[in-house]
mmCIF file of C-alpha atoms in Angstrom:
data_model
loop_
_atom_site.group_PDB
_atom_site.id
_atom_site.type_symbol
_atom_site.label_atom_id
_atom_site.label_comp_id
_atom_site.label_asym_id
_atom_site.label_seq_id
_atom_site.Cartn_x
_atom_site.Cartn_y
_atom_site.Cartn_z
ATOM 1 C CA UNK W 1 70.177 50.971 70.800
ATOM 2 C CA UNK W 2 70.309 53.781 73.559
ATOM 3 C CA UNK W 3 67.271 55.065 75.443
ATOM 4 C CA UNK W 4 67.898 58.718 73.653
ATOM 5 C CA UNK W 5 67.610 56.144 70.478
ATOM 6 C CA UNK W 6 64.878 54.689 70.703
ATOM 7 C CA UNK W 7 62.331 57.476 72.422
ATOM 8 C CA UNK W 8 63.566 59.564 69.038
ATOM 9 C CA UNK W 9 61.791 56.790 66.779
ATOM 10 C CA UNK W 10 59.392 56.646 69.084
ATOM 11 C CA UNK W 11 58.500 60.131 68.911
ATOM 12 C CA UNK W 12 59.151 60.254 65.404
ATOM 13 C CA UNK W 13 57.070 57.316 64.136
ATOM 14 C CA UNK W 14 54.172 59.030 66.822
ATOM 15 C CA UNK W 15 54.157 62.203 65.229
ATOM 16 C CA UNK W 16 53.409 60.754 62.135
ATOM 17 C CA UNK W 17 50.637 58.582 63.087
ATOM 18 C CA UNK W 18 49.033 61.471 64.923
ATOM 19 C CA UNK W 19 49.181 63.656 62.233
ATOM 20 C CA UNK W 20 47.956 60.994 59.543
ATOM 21 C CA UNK W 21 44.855 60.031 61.762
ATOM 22 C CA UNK W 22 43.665 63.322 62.398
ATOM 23 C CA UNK W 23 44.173 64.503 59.176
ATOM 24 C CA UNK W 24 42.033 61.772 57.935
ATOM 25 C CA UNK W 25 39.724 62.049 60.440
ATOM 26 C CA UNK W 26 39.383 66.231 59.809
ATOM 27 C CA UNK W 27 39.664 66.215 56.205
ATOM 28 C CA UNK W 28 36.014 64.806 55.349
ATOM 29 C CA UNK W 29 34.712 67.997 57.532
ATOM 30 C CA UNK W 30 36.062 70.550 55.083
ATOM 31 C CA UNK W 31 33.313 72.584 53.855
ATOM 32 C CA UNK W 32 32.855 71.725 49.986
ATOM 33 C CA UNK W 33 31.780 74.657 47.322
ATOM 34 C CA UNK W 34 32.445 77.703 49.984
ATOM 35 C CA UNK W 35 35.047 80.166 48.871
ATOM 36 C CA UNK W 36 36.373 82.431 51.406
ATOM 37 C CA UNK W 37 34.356 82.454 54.369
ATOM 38 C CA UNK W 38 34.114 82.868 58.617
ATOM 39 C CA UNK W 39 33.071 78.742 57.337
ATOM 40 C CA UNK W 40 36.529 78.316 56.203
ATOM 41 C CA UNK W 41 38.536 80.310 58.699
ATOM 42 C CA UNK W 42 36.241 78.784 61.363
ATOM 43 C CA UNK W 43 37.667 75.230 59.876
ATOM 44 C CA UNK W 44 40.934 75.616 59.511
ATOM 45 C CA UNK W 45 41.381 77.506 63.016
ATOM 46 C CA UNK W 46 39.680 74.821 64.761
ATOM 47 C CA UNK W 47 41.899 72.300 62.570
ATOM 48 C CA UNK W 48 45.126 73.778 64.057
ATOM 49 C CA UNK W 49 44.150 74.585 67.600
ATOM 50 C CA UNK W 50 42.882 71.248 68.044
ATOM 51 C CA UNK W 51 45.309 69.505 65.968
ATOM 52 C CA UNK W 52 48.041 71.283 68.393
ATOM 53 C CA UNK W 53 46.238 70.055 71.502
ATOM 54 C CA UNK W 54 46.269 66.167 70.301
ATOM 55 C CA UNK W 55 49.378 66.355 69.514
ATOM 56 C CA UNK W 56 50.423 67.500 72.703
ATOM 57 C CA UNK W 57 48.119 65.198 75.066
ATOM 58 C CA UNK W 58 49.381 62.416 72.656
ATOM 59 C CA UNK W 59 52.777 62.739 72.926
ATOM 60 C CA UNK W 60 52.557 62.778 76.297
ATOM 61 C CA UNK W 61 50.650 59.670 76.801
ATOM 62 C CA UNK W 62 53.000 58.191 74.348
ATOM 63 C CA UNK W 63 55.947 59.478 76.320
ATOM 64 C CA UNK W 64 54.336 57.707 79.394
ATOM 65 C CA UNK W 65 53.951 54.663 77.692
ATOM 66 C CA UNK W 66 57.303 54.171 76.370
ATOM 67 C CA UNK W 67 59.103 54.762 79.439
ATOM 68 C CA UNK W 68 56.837 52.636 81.372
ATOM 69 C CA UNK W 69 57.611 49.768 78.587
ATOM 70 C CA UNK W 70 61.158 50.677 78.394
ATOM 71 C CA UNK W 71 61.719 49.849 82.035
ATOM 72 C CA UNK W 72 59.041 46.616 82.132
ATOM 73 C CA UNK W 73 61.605 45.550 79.172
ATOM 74 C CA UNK W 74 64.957 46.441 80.333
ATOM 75 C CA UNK W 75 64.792 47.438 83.634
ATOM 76 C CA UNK W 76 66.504 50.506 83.051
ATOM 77 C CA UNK W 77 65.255 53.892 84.227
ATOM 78 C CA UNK W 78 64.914 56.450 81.765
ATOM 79 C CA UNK W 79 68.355 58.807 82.469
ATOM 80 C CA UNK W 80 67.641 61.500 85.002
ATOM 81 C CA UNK W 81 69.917 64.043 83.545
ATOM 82 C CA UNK W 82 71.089 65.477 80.246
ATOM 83 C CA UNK W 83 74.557 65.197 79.912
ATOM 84 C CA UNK W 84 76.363 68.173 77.416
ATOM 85 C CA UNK W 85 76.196 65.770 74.232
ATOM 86 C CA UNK W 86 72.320 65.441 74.660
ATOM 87 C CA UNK W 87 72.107 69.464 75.700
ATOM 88 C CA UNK W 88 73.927 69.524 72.187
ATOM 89 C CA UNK W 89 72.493 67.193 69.595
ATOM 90 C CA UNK W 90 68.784 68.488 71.282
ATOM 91 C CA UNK W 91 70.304 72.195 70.028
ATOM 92 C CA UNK W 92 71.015 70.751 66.612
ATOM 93 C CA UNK W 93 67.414 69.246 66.376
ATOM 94 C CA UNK W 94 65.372 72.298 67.532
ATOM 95 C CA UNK W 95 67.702 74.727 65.176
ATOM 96 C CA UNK W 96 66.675 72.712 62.186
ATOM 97 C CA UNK W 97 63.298 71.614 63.110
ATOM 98 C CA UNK W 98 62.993 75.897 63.301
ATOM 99 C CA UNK W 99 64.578 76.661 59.986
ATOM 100 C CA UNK W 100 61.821 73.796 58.666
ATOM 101 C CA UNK W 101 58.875 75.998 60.230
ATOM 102 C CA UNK W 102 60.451 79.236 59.096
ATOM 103 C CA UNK W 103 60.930 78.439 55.153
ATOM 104 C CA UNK W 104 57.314 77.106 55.883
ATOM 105 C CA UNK W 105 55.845 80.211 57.213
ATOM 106 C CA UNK W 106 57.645 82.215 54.680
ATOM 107 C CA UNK W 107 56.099 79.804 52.007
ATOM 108 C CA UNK W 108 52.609 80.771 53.242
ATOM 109 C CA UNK W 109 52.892 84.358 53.903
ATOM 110 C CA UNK W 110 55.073 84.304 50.081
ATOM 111 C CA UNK W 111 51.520 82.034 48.490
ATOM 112 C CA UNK W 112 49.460 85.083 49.898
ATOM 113 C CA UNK W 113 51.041 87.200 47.912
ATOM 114 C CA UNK W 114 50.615 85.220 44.980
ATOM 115 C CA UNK W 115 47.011 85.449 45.279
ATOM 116 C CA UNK W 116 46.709 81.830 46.545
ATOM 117 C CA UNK W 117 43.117 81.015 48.707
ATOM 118 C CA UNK W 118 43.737 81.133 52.063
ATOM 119 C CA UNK W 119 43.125 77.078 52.095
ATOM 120 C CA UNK W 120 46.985 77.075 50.230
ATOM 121 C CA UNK W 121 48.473 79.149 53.211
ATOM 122 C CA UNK W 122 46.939 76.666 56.228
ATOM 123 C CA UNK W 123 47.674 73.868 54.006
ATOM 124 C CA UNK W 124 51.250 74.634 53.947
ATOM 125 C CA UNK W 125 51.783 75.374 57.855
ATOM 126 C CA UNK W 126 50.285 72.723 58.888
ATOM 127 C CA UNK W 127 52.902 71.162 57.008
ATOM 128 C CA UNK W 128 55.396 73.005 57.748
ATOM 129 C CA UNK W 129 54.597 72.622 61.854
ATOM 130 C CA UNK W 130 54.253 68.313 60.980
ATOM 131 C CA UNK W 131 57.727 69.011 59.070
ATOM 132 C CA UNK W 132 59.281 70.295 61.636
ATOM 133 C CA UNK W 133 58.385 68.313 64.238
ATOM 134 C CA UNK W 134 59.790 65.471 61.922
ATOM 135 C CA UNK W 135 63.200 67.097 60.947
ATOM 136 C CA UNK W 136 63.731 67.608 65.168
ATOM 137 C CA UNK W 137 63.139 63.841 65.341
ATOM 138 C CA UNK W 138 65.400 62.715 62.069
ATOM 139 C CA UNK W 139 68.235 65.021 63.550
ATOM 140 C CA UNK W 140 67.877 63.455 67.189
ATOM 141 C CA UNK W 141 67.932 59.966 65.640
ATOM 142 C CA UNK W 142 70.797 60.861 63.220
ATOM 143 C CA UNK W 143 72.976 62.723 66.235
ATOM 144 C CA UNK W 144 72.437 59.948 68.441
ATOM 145 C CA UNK W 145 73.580 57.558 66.208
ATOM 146 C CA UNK W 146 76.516 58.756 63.576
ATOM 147 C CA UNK W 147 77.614 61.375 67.012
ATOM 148 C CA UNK W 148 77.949 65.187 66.183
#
């Protein structure tokens, strides 16, 4: 397996281990009985801001990690450059991770109009951000390994 390979599964099997822990760790905070309220707009604001920030700070340490374990391992330096197949394939990923969070915000903004609580639209971009960030990963992994 390539470097480009492996970091993708890396990153991919990450983001889903960040976003399972803190959503299990948030989830028993959600204030029960309360209907639309600064409660649950205070909630669900702090549950994306922060969940954004962890997922940042974790990736990076992550990131750190790996490469520091890749080259213990190998004794291979991570690649200093991007060559015009990586510029390419990391094109590919970002388009469709983006089409992923688009549908998703237009799902949200569409379940406002359906009269939906406000808990249904966060619900479904926060989804649609972890789905994204998943479908970038998948099409990395896929690129790298069947070629464009």
């Amino acid at each position: 397996m390539t470097y480009q390979e492996k970091k993708s599964i890396v990153s991919l099997i990450s983001s889903i281990l960040i976003f399972a822990a803190y959503c299990l760790y948030k989830y028993p905070q959600y204030p029960e009985g309360v209907m639309e309220s600064k409660e649950i707009f205070h909630y669900w604001g702090s549950f994306v801001l922060v969940l954004t920030l962890v997922s940042i700070a974790a990736h990076i340490v992550i990131s750190i990690i790996f490469n520091i374990f890749f080259r213990m391992t190998t004794g291979e330096k991570e690649p200093s450059f991007a060559d015009e197949l990586d510029k390419l394939i990391d094109l590919k990923a970002f388009r469709n991770s983006f089409f992923v969070f688009i549908l998703g915000f237009l799902l949200a903004m569409g379940s406002l109009n359906f009269n939906q609580p406000s808990k249904v639209m966060f619900i479904i971009l926060i989804l649609s951000g972890f789905l994204s960030d998943v479908t970038g990963s998948l099409t990395r992994l896929y690129h790298y390994k069947k070629g464009v």
